[in-house]
CSV table of C-alpha atoms and ligand atoms in Angstrom, one decimal:
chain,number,residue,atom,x,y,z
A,1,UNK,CA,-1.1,6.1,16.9
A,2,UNK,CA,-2.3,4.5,13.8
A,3,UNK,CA,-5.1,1.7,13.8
A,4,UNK,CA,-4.5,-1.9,12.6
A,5,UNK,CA,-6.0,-4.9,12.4
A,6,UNK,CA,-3.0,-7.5,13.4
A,7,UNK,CA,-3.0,-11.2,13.0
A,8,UNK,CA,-1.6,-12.1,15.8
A,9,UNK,CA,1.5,-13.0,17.2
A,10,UNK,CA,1.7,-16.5,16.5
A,11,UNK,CA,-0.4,-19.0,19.2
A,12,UNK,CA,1.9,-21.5,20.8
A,13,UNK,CA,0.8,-24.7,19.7
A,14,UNK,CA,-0.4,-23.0,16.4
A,15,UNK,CA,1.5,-23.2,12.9
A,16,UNK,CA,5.1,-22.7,13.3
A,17,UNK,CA,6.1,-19.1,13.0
A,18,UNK,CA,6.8,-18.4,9.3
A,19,UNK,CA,9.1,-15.4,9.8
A,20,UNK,CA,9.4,-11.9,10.2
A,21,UNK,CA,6.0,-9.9,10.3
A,22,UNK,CA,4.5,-8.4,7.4
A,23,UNK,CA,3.6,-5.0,7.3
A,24,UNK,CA,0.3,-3.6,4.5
A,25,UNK,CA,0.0,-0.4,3.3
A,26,UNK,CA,-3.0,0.7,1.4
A,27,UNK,CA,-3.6,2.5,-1.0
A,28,UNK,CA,-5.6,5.5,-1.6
A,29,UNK,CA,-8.1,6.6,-0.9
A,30,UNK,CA,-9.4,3.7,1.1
A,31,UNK,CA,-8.3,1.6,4.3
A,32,UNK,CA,-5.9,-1.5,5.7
A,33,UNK,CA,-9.2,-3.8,4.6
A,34,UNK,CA,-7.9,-3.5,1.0
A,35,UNK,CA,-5.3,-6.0,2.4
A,36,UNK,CA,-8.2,-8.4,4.8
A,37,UNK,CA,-7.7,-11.6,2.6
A,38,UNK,CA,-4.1,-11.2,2.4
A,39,UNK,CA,-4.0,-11.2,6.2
A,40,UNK,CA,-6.1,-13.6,7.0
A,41,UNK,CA,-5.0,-15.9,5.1
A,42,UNK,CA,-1.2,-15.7,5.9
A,43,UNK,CA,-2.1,-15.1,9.1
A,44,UNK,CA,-3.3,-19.0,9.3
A,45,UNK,CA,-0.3,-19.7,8.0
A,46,UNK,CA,1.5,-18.7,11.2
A,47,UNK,CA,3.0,-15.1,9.6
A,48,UNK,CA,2.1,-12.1,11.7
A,49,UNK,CA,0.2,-9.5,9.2
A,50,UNK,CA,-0.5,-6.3,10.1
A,51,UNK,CA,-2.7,-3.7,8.1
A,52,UNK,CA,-2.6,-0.2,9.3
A,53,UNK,CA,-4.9,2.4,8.1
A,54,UNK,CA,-2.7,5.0,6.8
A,55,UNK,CA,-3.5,8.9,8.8
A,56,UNK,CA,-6.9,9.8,8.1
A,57,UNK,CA,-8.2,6.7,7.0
A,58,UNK,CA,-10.3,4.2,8.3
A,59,UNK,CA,-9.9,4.3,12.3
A,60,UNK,CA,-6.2,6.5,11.9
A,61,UNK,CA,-6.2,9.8,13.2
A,62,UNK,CA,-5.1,12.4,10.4
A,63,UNK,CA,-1.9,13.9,11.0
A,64,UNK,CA,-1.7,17.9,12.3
A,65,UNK,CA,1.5,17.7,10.3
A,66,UNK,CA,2.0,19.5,7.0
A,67,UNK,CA,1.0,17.3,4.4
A,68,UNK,CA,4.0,14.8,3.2
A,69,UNK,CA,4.5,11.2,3.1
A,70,UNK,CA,7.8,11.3,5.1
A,71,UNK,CA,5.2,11.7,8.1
A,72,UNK,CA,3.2,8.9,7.3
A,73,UNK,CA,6.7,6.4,6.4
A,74,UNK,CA,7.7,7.8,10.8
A,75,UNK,CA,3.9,7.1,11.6
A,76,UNK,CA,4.1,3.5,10.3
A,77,UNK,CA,7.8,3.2,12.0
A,78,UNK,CA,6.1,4.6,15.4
A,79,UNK,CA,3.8,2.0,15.0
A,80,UNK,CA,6.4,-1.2,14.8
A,81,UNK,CA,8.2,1.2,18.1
A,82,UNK,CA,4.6,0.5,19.5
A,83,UNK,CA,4.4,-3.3,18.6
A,84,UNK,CA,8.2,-3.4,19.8
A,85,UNK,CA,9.1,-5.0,15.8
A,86,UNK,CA,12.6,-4.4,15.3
A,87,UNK,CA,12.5,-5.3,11.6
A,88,UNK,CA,9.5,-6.1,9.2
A,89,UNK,CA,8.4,-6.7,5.8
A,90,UNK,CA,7.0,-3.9,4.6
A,91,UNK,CA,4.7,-3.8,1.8
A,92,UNK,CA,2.1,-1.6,0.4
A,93,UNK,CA,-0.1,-1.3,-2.9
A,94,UNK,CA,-0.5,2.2,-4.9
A,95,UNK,CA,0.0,4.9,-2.3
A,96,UNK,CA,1.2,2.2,0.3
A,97,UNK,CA,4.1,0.9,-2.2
A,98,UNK,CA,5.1,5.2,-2.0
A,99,UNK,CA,4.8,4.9,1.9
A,100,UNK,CA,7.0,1.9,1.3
A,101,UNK,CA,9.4,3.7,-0.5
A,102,UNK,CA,9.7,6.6,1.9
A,103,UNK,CA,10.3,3.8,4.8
A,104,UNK,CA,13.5,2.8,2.9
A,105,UNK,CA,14.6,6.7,2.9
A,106,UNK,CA,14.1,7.2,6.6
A,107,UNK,CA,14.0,4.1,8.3
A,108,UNK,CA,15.9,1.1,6.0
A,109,UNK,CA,16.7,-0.4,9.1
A,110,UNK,CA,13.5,-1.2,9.8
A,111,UNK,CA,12.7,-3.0,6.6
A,112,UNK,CA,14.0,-6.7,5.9
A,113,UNK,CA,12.4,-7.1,2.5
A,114,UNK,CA,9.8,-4.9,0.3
A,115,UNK,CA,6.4,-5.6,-1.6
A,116,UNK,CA,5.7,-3.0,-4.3
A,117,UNK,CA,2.2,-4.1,-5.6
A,118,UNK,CA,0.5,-1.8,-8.0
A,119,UNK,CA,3.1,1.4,-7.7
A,120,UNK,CA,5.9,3.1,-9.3
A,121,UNK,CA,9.3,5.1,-8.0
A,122,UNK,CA,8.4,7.9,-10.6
A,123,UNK,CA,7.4,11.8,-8.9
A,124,UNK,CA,4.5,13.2,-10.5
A,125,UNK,CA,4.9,15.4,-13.2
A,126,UNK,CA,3.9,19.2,-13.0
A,127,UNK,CA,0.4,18.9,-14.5
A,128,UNK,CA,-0.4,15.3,-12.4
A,129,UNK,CA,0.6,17.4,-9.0
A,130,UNK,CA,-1.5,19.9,-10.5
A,131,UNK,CA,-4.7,17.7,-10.5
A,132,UNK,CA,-3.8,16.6,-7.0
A,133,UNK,CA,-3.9,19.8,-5.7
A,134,UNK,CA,-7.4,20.3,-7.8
A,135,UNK,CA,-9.0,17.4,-6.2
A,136,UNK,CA,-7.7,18.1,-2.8
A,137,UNK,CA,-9.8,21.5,-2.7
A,138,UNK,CA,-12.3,20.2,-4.1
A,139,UNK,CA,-13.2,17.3,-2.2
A,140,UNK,CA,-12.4,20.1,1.1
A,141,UNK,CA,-15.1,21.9,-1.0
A,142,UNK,CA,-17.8,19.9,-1.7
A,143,UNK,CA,-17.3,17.6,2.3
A,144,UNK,CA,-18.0,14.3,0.4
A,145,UNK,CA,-15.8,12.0,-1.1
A,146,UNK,CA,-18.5,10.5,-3.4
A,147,UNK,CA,-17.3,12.2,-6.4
A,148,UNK,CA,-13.5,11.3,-5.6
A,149,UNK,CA,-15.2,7.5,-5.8
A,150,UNK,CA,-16.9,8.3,-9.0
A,151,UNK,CA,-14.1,10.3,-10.5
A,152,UNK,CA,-11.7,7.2,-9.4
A,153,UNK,CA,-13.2,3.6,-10.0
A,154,UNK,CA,-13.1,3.6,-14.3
A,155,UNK,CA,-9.3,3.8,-13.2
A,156,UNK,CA,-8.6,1.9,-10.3
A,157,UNK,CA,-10.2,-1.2,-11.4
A,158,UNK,CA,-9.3,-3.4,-14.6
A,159,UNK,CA,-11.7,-4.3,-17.7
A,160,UNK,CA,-11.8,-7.6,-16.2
A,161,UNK,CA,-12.8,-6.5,-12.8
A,162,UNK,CA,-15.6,-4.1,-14.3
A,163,UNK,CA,-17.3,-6.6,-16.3
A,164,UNK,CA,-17.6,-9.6,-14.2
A,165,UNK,CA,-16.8,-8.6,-10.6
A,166,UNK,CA,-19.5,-5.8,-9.5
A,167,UNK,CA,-19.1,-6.8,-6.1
A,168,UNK,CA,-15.9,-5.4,-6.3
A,169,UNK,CA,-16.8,-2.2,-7.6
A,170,UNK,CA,-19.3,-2.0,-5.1
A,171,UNK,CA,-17.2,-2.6,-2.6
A,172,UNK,CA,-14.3,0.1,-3.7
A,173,UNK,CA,-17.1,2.6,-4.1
A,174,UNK,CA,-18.3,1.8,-0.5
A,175,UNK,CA,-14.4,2.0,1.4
A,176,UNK,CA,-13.8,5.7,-1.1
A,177,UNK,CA,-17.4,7.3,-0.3
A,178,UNK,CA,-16.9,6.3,3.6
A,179,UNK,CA,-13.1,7.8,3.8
A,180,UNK,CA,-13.1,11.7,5.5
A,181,UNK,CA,-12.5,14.3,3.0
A,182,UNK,CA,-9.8,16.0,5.3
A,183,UNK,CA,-7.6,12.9,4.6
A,184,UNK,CA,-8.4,12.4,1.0
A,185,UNK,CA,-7.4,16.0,0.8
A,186,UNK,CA,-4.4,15.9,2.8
A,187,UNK,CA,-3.3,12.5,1.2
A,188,UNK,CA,-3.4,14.2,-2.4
A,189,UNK,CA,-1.1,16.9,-1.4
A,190,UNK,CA,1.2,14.4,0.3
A,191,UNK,CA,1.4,12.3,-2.9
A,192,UNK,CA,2.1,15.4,-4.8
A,193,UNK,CA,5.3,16.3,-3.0
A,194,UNK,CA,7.4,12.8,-3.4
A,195,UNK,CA,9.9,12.8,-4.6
A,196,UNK,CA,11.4,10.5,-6.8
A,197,UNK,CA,12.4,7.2,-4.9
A,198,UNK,CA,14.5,4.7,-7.4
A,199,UNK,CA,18.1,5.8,-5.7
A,200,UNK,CA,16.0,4.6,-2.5
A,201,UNK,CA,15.6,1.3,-4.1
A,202,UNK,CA,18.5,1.4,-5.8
A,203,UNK,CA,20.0,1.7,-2.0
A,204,UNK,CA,18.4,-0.8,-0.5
A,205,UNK,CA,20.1,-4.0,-1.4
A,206,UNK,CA,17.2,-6.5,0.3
A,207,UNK,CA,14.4,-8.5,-1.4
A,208,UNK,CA,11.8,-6.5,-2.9
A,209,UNK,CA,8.6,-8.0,-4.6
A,210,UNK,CA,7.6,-6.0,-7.6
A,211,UNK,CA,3.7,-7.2,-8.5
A,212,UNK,CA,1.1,-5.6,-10.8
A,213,UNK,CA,-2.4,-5.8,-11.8
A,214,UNK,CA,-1.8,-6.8,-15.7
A,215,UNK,CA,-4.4,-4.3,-16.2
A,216,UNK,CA,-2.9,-1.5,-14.0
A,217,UNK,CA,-3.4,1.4,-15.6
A,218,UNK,CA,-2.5,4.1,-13.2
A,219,UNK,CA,1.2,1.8,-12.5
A,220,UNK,CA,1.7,-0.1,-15.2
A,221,UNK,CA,3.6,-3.4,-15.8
A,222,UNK,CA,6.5,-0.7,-17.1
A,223,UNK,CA,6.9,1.2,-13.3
A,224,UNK,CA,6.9,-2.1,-12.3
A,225,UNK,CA,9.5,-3.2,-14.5
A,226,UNK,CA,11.3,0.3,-13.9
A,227,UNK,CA,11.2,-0.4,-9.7
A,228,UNK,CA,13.0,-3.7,-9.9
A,229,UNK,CA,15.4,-2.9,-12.4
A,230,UNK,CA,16.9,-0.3,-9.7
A,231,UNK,CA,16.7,-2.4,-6.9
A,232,UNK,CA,18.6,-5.1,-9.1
A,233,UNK,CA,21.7,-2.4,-9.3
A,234,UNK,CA,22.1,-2.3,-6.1
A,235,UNK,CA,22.4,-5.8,-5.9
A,236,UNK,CA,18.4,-6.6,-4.4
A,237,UNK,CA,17.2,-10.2,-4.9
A,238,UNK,CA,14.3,-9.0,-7.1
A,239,UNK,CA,10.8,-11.1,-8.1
A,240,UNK,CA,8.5,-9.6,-10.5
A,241,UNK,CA,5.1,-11.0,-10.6
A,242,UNK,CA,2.0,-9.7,-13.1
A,243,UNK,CA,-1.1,-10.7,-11.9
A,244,UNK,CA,-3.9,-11.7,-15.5
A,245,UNK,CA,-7.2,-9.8,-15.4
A,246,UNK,CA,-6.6,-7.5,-12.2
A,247,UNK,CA,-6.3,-3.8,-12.4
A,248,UNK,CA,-4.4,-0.9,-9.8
A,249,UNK,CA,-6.0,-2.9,-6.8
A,250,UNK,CA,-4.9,-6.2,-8.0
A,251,UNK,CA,-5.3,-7.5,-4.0
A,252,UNK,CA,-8.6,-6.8,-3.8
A,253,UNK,CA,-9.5,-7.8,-8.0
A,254,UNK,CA,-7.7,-11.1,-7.4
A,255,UNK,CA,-7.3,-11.8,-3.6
A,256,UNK,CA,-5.9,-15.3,-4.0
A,257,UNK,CA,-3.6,-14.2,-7.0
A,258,UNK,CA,-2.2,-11.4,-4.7
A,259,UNK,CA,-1.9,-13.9,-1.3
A,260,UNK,CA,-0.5,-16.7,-3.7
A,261,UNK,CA,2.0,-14.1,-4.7
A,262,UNK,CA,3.3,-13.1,-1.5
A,263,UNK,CA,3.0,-16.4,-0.1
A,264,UNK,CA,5.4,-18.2,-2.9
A,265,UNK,CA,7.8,-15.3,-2.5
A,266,UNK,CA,7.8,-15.6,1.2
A,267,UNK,CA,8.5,-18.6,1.2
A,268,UNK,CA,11.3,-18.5,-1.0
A,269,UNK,CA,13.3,-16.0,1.3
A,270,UNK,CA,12.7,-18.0,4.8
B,1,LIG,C1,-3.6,4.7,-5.1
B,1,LIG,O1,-4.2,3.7,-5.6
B,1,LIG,O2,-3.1,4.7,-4.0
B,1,LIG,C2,-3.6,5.9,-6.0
B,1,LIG,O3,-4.0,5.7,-7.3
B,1,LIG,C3,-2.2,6.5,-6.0
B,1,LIG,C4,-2.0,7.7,-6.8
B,1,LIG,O4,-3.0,8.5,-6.9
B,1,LIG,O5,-0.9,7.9,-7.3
């Protein structure tokens, strides 16, 4: 089963419950700790977060299973079987928003609403599943991940974030080099065989929360834009929110942007 870090089932006597739990998905190649500030601070607020680390990751066994996202979207929905959750929010950033995306192909039921921070509905192209494949023998080859960290963080992280938040780099640097290769690897030729997920959103027809770093390189403002205008078609009550001087991991750049964001849209749909 995965690990998580959950909030809590709300404490009688504590803050009324605030609604359905909220499920994080990180992105890659990191851990559920990408999401910490998020949960902690909703989870004052009496709504239950949980952060799974996705297979491989942080405390999460990898997955025997050939690589493929599908696996991971029935890992996550094994996990709320575990927790006895009929129905969650389900959210994720980067690679999580793609896990997110594959929960709406095989489990919809499951979800009551959808974050998709930082991510975009679009395959990769030939030559982008190329590089995936590159870097996941590589990183098998060399049995570190500190050059996936080096190769990763001009990316990952705005302009704003790399020239007044080294703590943040620091940290990044610290979750990518401490992440198993195995999973790096078997995350990269997951990512490379999804498919293209906008008839999934276009399908889904509940509330979905499109945010992005305004300095997201790797999913721009445009995915973003692209992601919400299928929900919208099929008929999805859909927020878009851009978050100023945060790049591709916008909840850890901006923490109280990103919790702000989700809180203010929670809100709205209780
Ligand atoms: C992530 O942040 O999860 C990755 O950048 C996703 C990707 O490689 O497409």
């Amino acid at each position: 089963m995965l690990h998580f870090v959950d909030s809590g089932p709300v404490e009688p006597g504590g803050p009324p419950d605030a609604g359905p739990p909220l499920v994080l998905l990180h992105a890659f190649p990191m851990d559920g700790a990408l999401w910490a500030a998020q949960r902690r601070a909703l989870g004052r607020e009496g709504r239950r977060v949980i952060t799974p680390d996705l297979p491989g990751f942080g405390g999460s066994p990898l997955s025997e299973a050939p690589p493929s996202l599908d696996v991971v979207a029935d890992e996550v929905a094994a996990l709320l079987d575990e927790l006895r959750i009929e129905r969650a929010i389900v959210g994720g950033l980067s690679m999580g928003g793609y896990v997110t995306m594959a929960m709406l192909r095989r489990h919809r039921q499951r979800v009551a609403a959808v974050v998709l921070a930082d991510t975009k509905a679009s395959a990769d192209t030939v030559e982008a599943a190329a590089n995936r494949h590159s870097m996941a023998d590589a990183v098998e080859a060399a049995g570190t991940t500190a050059q996936v960290a080096e190769a990763m963080l001009p990316n990952l992280l705005g302009a704003t974030t790399h020239a007044s938040r080294p703590q943040v780099v620091a940290t990044v640097r610290r979750w990518i080099t401490a992440q198993r290769p195995a999973a790096v690897a078997w995350a990269q030729r997951a990512m490379a065989a999804r498919p293209d997920a906008l008839a999934d959103l276009a399908a889904f027809g509940g509330p979905v929360l499109c945010l992005t770093g305004a300095e997201d390189a790797i999913a721009t403002p445009a995915d973003a834009a692209a992601m919400a205008e299928a929900a919208r078609s099929g008929g999805s009550q859909t927020t878009v929110v851009e978050v100023p001087g945060a790049g591709h991991l916008s909840a850890i750049e901006d923490p109280d942007a990103v919790t702000g964001a989700l809180r203010g849209w929670l809100t709205a749909l209780d």
